[in-house]
Short mmCIF file of C-alpha atoms and ligand atoms in Angstrom, two decimals:
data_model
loop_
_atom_site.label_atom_id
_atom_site.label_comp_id
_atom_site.label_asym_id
_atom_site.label_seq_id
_atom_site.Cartn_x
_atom_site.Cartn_y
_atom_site.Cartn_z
CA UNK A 1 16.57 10.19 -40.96
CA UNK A 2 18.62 7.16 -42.21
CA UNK A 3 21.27 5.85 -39.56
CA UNK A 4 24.75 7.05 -39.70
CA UNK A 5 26.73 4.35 -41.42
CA UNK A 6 28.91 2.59 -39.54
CA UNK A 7 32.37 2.26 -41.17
CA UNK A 8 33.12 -1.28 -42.16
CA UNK A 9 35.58 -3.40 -40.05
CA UNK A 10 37.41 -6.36 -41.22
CA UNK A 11 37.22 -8.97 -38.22
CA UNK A 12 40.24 -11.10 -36.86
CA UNK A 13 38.77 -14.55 -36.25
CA UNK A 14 40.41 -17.85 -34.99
CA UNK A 15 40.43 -19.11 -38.88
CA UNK A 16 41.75 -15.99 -40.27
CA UNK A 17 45.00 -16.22 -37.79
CA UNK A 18 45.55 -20.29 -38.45
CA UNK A 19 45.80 -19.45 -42.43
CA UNK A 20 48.09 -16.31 -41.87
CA UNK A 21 50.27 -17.93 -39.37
CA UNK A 22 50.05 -21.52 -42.05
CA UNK A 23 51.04 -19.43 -45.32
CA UNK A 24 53.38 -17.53 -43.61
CA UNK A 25 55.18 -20.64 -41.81
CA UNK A 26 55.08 -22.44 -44.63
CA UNK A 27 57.10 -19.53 -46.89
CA UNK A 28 59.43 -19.17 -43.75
CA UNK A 29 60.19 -22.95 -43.55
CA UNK A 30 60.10 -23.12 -47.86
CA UNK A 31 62.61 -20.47 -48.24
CA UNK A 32 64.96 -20.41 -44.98
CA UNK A 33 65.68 -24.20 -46.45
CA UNK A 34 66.09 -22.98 -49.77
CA UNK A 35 68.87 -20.17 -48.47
CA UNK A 36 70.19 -21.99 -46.09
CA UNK A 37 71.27 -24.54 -48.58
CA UNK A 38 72.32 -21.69 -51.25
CA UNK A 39 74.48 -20.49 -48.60
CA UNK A 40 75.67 -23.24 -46.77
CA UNK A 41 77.82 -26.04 -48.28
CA UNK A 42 79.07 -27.89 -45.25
CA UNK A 43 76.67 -30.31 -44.22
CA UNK A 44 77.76 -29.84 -40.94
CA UNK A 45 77.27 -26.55 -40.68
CA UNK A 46 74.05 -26.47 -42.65
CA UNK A 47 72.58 -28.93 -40.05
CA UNK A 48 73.51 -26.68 -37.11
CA UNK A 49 72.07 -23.92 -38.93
CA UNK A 50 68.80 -25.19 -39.43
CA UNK A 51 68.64 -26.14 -35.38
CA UNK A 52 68.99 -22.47 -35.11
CA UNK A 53 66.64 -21.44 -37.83
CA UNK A 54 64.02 -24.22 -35.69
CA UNK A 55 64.67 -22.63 -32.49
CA UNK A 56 64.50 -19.21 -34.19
CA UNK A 57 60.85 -20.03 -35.15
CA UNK A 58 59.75 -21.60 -32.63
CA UNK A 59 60.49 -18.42 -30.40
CA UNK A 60 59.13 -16.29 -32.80
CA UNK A 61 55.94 -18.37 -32.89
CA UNK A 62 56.10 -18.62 -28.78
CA UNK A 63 56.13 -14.91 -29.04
CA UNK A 64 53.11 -14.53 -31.72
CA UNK A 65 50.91 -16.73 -29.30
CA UNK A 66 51.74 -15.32 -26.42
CA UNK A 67 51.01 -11.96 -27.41
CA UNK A 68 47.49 -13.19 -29.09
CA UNK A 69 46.72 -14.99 -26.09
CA UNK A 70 47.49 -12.08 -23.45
CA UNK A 71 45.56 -9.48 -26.04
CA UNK A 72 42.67 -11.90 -25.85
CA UNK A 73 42.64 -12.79 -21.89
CA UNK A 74 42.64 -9.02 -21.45
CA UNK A 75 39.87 -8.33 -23.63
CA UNK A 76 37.81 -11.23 -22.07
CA UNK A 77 38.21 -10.09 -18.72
CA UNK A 78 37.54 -6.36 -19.44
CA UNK A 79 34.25 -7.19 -21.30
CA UNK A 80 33.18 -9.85 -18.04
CA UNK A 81 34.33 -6.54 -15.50
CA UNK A 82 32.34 -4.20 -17.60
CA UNK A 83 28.88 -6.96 -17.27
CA UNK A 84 29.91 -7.61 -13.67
CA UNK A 85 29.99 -3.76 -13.38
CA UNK A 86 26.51 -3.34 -14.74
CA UNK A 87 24.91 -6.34 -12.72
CA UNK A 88 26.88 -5.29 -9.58
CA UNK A 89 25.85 -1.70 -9.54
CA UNK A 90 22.46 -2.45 -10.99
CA UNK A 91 19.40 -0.70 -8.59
CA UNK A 92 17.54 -3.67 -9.19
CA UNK A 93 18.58 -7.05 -7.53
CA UNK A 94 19.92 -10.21 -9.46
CA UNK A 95 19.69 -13.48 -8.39
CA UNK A 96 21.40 -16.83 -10.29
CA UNK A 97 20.27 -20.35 -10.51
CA UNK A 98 21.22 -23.48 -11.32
CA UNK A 99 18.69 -26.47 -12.22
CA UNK A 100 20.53 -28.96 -11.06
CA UNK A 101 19.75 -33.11 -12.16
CA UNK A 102 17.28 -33.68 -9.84
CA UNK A 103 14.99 -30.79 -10.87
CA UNK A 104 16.49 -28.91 -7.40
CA UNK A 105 16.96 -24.88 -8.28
CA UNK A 106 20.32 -24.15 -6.84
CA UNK A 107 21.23 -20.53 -5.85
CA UNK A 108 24.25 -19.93 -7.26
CA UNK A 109 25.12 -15.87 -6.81
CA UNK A 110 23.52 -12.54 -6.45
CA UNK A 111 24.40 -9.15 -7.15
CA UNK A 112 24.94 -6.03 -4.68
CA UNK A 113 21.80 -4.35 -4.68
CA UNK A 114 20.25 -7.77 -3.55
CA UNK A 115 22.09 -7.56 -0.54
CA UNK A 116 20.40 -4.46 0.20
CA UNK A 117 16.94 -5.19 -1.23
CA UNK A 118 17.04 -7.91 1.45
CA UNK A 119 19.00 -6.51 4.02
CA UNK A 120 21.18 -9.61 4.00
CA UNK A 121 24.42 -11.34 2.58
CA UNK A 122 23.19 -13.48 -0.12
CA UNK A 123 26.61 -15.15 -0.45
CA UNK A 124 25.29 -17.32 2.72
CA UNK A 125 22.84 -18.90 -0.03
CA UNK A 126 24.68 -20.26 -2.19
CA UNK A 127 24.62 -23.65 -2.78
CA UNK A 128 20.74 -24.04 -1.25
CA UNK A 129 17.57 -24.91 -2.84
CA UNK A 130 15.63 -22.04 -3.29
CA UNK A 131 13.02 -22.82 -1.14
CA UNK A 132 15.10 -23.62 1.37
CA UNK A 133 16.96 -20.38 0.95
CA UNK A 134 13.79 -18.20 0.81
CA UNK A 135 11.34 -20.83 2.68
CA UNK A 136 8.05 -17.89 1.92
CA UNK A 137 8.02 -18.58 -1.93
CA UNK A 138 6.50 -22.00 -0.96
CA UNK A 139 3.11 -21.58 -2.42
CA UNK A 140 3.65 -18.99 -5.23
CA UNK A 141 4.06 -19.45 -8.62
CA UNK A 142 7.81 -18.36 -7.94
CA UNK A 143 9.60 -22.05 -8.07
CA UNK A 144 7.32 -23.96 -11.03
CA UNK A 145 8.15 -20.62 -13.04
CA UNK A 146 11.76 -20.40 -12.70
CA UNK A 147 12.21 -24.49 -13.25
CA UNK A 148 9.78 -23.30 -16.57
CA UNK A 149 12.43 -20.78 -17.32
CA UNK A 150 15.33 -22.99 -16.71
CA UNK A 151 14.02 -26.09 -18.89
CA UNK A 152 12.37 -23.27 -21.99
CA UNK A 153 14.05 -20.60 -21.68
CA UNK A 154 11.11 -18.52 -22.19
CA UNK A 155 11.20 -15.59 -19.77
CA UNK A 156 9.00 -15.00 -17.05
CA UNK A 157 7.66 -11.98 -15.32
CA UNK A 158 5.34 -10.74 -12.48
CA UNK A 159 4.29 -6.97 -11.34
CA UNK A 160 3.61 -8.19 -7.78
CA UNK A 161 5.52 -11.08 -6.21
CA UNK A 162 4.25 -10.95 -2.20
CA UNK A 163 7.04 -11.98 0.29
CA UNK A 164 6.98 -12.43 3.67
CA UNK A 165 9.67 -13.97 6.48
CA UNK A 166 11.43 -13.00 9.66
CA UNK A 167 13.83 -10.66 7.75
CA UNK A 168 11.78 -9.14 5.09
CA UNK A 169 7.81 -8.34 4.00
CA UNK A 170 7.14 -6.88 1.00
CA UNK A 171 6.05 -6.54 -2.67
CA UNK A 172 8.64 -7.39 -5.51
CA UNK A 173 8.47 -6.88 -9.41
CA UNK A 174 10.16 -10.29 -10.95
CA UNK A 175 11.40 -10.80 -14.10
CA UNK A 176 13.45 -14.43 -15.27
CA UNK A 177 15.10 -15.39 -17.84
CA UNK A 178 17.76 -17.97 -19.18
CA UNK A 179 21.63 -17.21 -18.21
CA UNK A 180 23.32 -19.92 -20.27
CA UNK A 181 21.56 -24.05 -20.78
CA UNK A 182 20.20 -24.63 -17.32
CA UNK A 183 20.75 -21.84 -15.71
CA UNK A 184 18.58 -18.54 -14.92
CA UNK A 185 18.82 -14.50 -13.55
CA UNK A 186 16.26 -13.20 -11.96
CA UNK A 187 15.81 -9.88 -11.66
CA UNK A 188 13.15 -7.90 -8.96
CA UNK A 189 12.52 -4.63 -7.57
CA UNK A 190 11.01 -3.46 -4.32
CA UNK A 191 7.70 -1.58 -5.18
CA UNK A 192 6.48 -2.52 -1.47
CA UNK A 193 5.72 1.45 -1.24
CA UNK A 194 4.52 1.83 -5.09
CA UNK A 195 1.88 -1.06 -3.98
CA UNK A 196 1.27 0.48 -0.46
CA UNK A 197 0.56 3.53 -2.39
CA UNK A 198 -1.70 1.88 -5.51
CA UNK A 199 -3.66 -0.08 -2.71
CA UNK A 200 -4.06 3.54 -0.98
CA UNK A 201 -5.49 5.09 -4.15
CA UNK A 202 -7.68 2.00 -4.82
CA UNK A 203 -9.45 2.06 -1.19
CA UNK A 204 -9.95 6.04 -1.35
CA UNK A 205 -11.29 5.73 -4.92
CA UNK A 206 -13.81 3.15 -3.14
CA UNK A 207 -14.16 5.09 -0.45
CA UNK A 208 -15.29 7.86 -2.34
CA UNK A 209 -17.48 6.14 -5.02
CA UNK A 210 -19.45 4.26 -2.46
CA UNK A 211 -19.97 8.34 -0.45
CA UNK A 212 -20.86 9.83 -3.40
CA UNK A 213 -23.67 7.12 -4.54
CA UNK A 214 -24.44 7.27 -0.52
CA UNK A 215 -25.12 10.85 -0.44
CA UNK A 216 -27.02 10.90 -4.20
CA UNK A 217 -29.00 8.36 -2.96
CA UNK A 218 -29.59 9.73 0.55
CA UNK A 219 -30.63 13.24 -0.74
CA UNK A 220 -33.13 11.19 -2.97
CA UNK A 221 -35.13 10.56 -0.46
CA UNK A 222 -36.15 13.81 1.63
CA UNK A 223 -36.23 15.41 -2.20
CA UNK A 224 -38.70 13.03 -3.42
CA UNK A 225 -41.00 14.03 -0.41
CA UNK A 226 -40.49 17.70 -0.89
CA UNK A 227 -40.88 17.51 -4.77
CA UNK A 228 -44.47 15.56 -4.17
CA UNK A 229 -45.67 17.77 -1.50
CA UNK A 230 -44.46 21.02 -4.05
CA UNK A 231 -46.20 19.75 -7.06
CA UNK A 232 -49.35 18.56 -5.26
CA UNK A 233 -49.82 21.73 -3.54
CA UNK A 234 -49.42 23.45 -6.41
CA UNK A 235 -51.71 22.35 -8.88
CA UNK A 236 -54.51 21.46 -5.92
CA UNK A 237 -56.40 23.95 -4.08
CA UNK A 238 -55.87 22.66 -0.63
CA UNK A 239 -57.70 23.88 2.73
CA UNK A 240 -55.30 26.27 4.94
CA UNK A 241 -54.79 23.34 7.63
CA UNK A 242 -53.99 20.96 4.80
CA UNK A 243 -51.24 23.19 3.31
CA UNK A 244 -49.79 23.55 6.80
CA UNK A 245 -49.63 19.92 7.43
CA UNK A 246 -47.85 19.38 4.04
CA UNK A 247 -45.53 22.68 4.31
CA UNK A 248 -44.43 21.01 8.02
CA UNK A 249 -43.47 17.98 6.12
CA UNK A 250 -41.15 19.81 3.38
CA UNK A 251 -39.72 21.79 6.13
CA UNK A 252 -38.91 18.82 8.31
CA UNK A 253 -37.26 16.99 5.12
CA UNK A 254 -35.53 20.54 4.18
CA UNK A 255 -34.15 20.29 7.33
CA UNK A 256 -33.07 16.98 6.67
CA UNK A 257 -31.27 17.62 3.91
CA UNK A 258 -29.90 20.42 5.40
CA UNK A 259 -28.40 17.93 8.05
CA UNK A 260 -27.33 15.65 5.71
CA UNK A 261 -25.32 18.10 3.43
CA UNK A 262 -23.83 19.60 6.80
CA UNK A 263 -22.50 16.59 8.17
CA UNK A 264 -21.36 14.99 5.39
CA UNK A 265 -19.04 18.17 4.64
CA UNK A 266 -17.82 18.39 8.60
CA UNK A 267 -17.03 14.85 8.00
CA UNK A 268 -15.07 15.34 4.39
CA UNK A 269 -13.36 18.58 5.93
CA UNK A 270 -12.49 16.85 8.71
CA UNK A 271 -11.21 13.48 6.73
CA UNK A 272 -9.66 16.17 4.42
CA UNK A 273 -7.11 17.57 7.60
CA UNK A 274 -9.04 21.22 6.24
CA UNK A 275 -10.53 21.49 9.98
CA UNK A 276 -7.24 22.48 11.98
CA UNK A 277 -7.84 21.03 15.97
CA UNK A 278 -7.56 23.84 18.18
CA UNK A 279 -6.42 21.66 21.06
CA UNK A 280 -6.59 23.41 24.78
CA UNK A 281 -7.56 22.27 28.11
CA UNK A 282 -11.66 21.46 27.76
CA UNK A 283 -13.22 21.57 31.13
CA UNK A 284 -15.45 19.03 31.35
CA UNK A 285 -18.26 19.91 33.69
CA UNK A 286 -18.75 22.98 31.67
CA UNK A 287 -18.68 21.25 28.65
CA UNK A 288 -21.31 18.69 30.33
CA UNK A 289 -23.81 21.74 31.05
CA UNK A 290 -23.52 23.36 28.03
CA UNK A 291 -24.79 20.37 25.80
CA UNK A 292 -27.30 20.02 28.77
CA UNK A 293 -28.55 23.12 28.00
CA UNK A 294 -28.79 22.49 24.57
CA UNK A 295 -31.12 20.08 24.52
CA UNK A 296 -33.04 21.41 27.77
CA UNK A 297 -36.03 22.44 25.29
CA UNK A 298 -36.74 19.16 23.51
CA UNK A 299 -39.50 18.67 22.26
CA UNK A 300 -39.78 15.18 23.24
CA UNK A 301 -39.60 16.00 27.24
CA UNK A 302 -36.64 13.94 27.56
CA UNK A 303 -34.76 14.81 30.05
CA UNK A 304 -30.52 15.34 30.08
CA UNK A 305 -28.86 14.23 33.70
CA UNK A 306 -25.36 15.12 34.23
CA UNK A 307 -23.23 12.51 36.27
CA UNK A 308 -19.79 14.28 37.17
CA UNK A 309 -17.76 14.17 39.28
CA UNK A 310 -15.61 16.51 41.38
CA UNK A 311 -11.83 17.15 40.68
CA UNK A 312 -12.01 15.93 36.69
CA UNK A 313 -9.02 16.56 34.77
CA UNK A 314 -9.92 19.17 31.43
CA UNK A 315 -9.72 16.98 28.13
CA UNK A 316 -7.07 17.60 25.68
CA UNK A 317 -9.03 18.37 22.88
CA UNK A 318 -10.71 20.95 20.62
CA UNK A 319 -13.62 22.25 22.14
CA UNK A 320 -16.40 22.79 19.53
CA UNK A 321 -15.29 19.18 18.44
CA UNK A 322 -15.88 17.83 21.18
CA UNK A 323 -19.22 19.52 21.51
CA UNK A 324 -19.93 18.12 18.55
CA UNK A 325 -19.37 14.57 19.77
CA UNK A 326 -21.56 14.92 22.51
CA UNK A 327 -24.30 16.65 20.80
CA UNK A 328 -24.28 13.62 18.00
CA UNK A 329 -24.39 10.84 21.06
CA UNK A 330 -26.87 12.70 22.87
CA UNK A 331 -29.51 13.86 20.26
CA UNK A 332 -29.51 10.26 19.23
CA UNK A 333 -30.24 8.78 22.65
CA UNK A 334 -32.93 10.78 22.38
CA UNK A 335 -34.06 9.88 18.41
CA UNK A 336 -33.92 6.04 20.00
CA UNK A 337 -35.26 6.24 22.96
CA UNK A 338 -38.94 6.33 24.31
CA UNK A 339 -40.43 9.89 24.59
CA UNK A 340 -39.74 11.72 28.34
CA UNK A 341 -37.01 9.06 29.30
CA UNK A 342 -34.11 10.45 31.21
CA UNK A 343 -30.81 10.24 29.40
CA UNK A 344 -27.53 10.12 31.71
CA UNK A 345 -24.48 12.23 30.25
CA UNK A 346 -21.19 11.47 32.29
CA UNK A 347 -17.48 11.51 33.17
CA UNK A 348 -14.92 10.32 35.14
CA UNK A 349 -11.52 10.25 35.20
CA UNK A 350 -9.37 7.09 34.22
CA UNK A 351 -6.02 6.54 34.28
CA UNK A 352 -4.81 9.89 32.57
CA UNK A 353 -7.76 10.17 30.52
CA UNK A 354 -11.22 10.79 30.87
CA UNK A 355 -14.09 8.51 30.14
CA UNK A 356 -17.09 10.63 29.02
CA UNK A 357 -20.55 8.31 28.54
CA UNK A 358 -23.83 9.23 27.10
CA UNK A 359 -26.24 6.75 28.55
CA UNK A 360 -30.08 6.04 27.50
CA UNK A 361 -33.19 3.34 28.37
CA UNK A 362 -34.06 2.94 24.14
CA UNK A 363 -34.18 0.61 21.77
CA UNK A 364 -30.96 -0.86 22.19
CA UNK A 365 -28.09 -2.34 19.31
CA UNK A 366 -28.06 -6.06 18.71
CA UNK A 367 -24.45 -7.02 18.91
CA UNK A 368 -23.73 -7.54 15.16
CA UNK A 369 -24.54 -4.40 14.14
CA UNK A 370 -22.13 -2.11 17.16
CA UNK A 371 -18.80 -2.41 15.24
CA UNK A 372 -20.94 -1.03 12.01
CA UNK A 373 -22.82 1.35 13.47
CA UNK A 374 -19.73 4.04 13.31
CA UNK A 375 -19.26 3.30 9.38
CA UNK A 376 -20.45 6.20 7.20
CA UNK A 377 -23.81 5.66 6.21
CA UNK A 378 -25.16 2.82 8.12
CA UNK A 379 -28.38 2.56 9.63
CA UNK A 380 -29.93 -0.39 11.82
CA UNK A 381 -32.45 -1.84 9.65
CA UNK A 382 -35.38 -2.27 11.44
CA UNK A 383 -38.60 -0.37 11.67
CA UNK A 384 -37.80 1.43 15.17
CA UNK A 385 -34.74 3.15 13.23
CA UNK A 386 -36.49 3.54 9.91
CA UNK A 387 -39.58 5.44 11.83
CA UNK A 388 -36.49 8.26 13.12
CA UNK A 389 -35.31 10.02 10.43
CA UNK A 390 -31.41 10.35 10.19
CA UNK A 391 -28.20 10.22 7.84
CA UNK A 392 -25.73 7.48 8.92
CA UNK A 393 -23.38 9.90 9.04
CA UNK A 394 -23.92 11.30 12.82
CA UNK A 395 -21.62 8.49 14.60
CA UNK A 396 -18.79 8.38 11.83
CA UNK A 397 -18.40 11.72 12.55
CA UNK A 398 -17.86 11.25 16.21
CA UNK A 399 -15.58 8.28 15.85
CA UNK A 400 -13.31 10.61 13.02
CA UNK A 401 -13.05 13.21 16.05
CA UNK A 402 -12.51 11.20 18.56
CA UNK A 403 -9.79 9.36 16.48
CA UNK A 404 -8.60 13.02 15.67
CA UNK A 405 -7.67 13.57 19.33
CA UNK A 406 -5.96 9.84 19.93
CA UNK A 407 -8.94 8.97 21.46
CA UNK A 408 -11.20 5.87 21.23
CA UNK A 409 -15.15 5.52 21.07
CA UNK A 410 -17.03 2.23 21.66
CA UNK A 411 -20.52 1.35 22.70
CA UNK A 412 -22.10 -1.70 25.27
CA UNK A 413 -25.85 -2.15 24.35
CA UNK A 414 -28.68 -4.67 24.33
CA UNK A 415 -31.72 -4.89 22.36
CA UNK A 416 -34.32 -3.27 24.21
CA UNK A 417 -32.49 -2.30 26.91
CA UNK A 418 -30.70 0.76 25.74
CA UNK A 419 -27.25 1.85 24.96
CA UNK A 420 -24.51 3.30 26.60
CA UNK A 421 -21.46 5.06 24.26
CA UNK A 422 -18.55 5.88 25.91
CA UNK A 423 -15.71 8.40 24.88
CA UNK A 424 -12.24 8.43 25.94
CA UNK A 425 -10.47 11.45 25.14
CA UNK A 426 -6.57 12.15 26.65
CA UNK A 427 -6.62 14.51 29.78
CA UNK A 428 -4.67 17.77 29.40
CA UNK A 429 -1.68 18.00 31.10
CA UNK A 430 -1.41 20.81 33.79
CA UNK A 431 1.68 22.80 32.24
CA UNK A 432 2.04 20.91 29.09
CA UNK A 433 -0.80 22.79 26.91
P1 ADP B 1 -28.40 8.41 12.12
O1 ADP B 1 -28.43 9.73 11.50
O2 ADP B 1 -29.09 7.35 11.34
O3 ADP B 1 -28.81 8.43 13.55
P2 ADP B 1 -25.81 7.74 13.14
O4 ADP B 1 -24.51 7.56 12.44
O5 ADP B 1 -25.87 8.76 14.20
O6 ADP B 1 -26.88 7.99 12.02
O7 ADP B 1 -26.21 6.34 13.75
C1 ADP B 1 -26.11 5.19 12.96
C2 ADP B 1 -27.13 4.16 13.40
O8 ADP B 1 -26.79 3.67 14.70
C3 ADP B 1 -28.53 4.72 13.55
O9 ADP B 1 -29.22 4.69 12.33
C4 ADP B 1 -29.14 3.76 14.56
O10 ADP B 1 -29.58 2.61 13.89
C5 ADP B 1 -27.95 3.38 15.44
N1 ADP B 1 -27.90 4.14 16.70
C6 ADP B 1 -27.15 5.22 16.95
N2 ADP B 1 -27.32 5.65 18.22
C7 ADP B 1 -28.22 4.81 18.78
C8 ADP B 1 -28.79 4.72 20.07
N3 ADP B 1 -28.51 5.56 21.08
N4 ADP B 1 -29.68 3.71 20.30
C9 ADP B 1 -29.98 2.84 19.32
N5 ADP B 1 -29.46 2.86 18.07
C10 ADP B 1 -28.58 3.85 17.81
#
């Protein structure tokens, strides 16, 4: 559809005025002399006319100007409130410069919404270099850019400007551009939360590409196996005890990936908030016997000792979770440590909380490797942990409980000379749960 025309306006310029008001003094002065002297005979008389006929004019003329004049002050100062309007009640803030002779960039005004961008008055800037007005730019592109603006005119912008001082941190979107010769506004927005939020997406994203390649590659293995085993025994005739041995193995790495596939979804659910805490009073010696008892038929004769103990506080905490914790910590004390060696299972109150520990004599963590140990997914690489099967994920599920209940997980071990992980969990409060 064409554009509505726009009906045609003659415009008033400077020029246009000079020529009117020329032709039309010159007709005035022509032909008031011309009457005047048709009328008048006395010379006297004539003379004092024409004083009048000047002074006439010249008020007439006063008059003309004056009116132009006021009609144009009051246009030129309702056009400069309508931009100050806009700038003023802009959302984004507006900062002015000044490149001054020696190549300083003066701050020379801002606009409301900087105020509030910055949570202070900007007025206090003006008249200081920028970097000494907003020290943290020092090392960004921020100053060489806006002296490039200033000196080209070209205009300038960045998505992410990082800013940090004593009165503000944040993210800020920056556009500049020339004002008028040697001078520049810059414009930015606060998208501190927009970039807390991208940065968010961008570590989940991560997150979740590097589990999902984790599991794939995880389930690879104990499939493998059982796919070998499958397709051996079933195009070989194989003697009973033979087919046994290899059914064993595809039932031990069946129940591996059974493992696998059940902690990794606890651990998603969990990360996911889709595993509600039932928090109550847990008491702990009960709690102690019952994973005790669990693990009182192992099949590698170690042997669970409870050290409790008397008048322990209950923890504040969901029980089955942690059960769950324990269980992890204790079945691998046992994976790690020597067959029949005692394992010590703990707890004692401290200082409003209590400290739960899950000690055992086994192979021990070498220092570099105790921070990692709780990440999803990582296994010790050495041949002691590669001999006990497992899935990484047994101690990033405990530390995502125990950081579930404000708690706090940690371990002190040397190589060879066992581990101990210890557990705080918060104490319930008699009368508070
Ligand atoms: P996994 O299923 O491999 O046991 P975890 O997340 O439970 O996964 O443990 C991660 C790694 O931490 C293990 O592979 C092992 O190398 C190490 N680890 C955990 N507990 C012990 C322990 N009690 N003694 C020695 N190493 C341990």
């Amino acid at each position: 559809m064409p554009p509505p025309a726009t009906p045609h306006k003659r415009n008033i310029t400077p020029l246009r005025i000079v020529l009117a008001y020329v032709v039309a003094a010159s007709l005035w002065i022509g032909l008031s002399d011309h009457a005047l002297a048709l009328l008048i005979s006395d010379p006297h008389l004539l003379s004092e006319a024409q004083t009048l006929k000047g002074l006439f004019f010249i008020t007439i003329t006063g008059l003309f100007l004056y009116v132009l004049m006021s009609r144009a002050m009051t246009a030129l100062r309702n056009s400069e409130e309508r931009f100050r309007g806009i700038i003023e009640n802009a959302p984004f803030g507006v900062h002015l410069y000044r490149l001054d002779a020696d190549d300083r960039l003066v701050f020379i005004g801002a606009n409301r919404a900087a105020n509030r961008i910055l949570g202070v008055d900007n007025a206090r800037f003006i008249g200081m270099e920028l970097l000494e007005a907003f020290p943290a730019l020092r090392g960004t592109p921020v100053p060489e850019a806006y002296r490039k603006v200033c000196r080209t005119g070209e205009v300038w912008s960045e998505q992410q400007v990082f800013y940090e001082d004593e009165r503000i941190k944040g993210a800020f979107e920056v556009h500049a551009f020339a004002s008028a010769p040697g001078t520049m506004a810059s414009i930015f927005v606060d998208v501190t939360e927009r970039t807390r939020l991208e940065m968010a997406r961008r570590e989940m994203d991560r997150v979740k590409d590097g589990m999902i390649s984790s599991v794939s590659h995880e389930m690879r293995t104990p499939l493998t196996a059982m796919l070998g085993y499958l397709e051996f025994m079933h195009s070989n005739e194989l003697p009973v005890e033979q087919r046994r041995e290899f059914l064993e193995t595809v039932l031990r790495e069946t129940e591996r990936l059974n493992q696998l596939i059940g902690n990794f979804l606890d651990f998603q659910r969990l990360r996911a908030g889709q595993t509600p805490l039932r928090i109550a009073p847990v008491p702990v010696v009960s709690l102690l016997q019952d994973v005790q008892h669990l693990f009182s038929h192992c099949p590698t004769q170690n042997r669970v000792t409870l050290q409790v103990g008397d008048d322990l506080p209950s923890i504040a905490g969901d029980y089955e979770q942690v059960r769950q914790v324990l269980n992890n910590l204790v079945s691998n004390a046992i994976k790690y440590s020597p067959e029949g060696s005692e394992i010590f299972l703990g707890a004692r109150e401290d200082d409003g909380a209590v400290l739960l520990w899950v000690r055992d004599q086994g192979i021990g963590i070498k220092p570099e490797d105790q921070e990692q140990i709780f990440q999803t997914f990582f296994r010790v690489d050495n041949s002691d942990t590669r001999a006990v099967g497992g899935t990484g994920l047994g101690l990033a599920l405990v530390r995502e409980i125990v950081h579930l209940h404000r708690g706090r997980v940690w371990v002190d071990s040397m190589p060879g000379q066992g581990s101990t992980f210890w557990v705080r969990f918060p104490a319930a409060m008699p009368g508070r749960m």
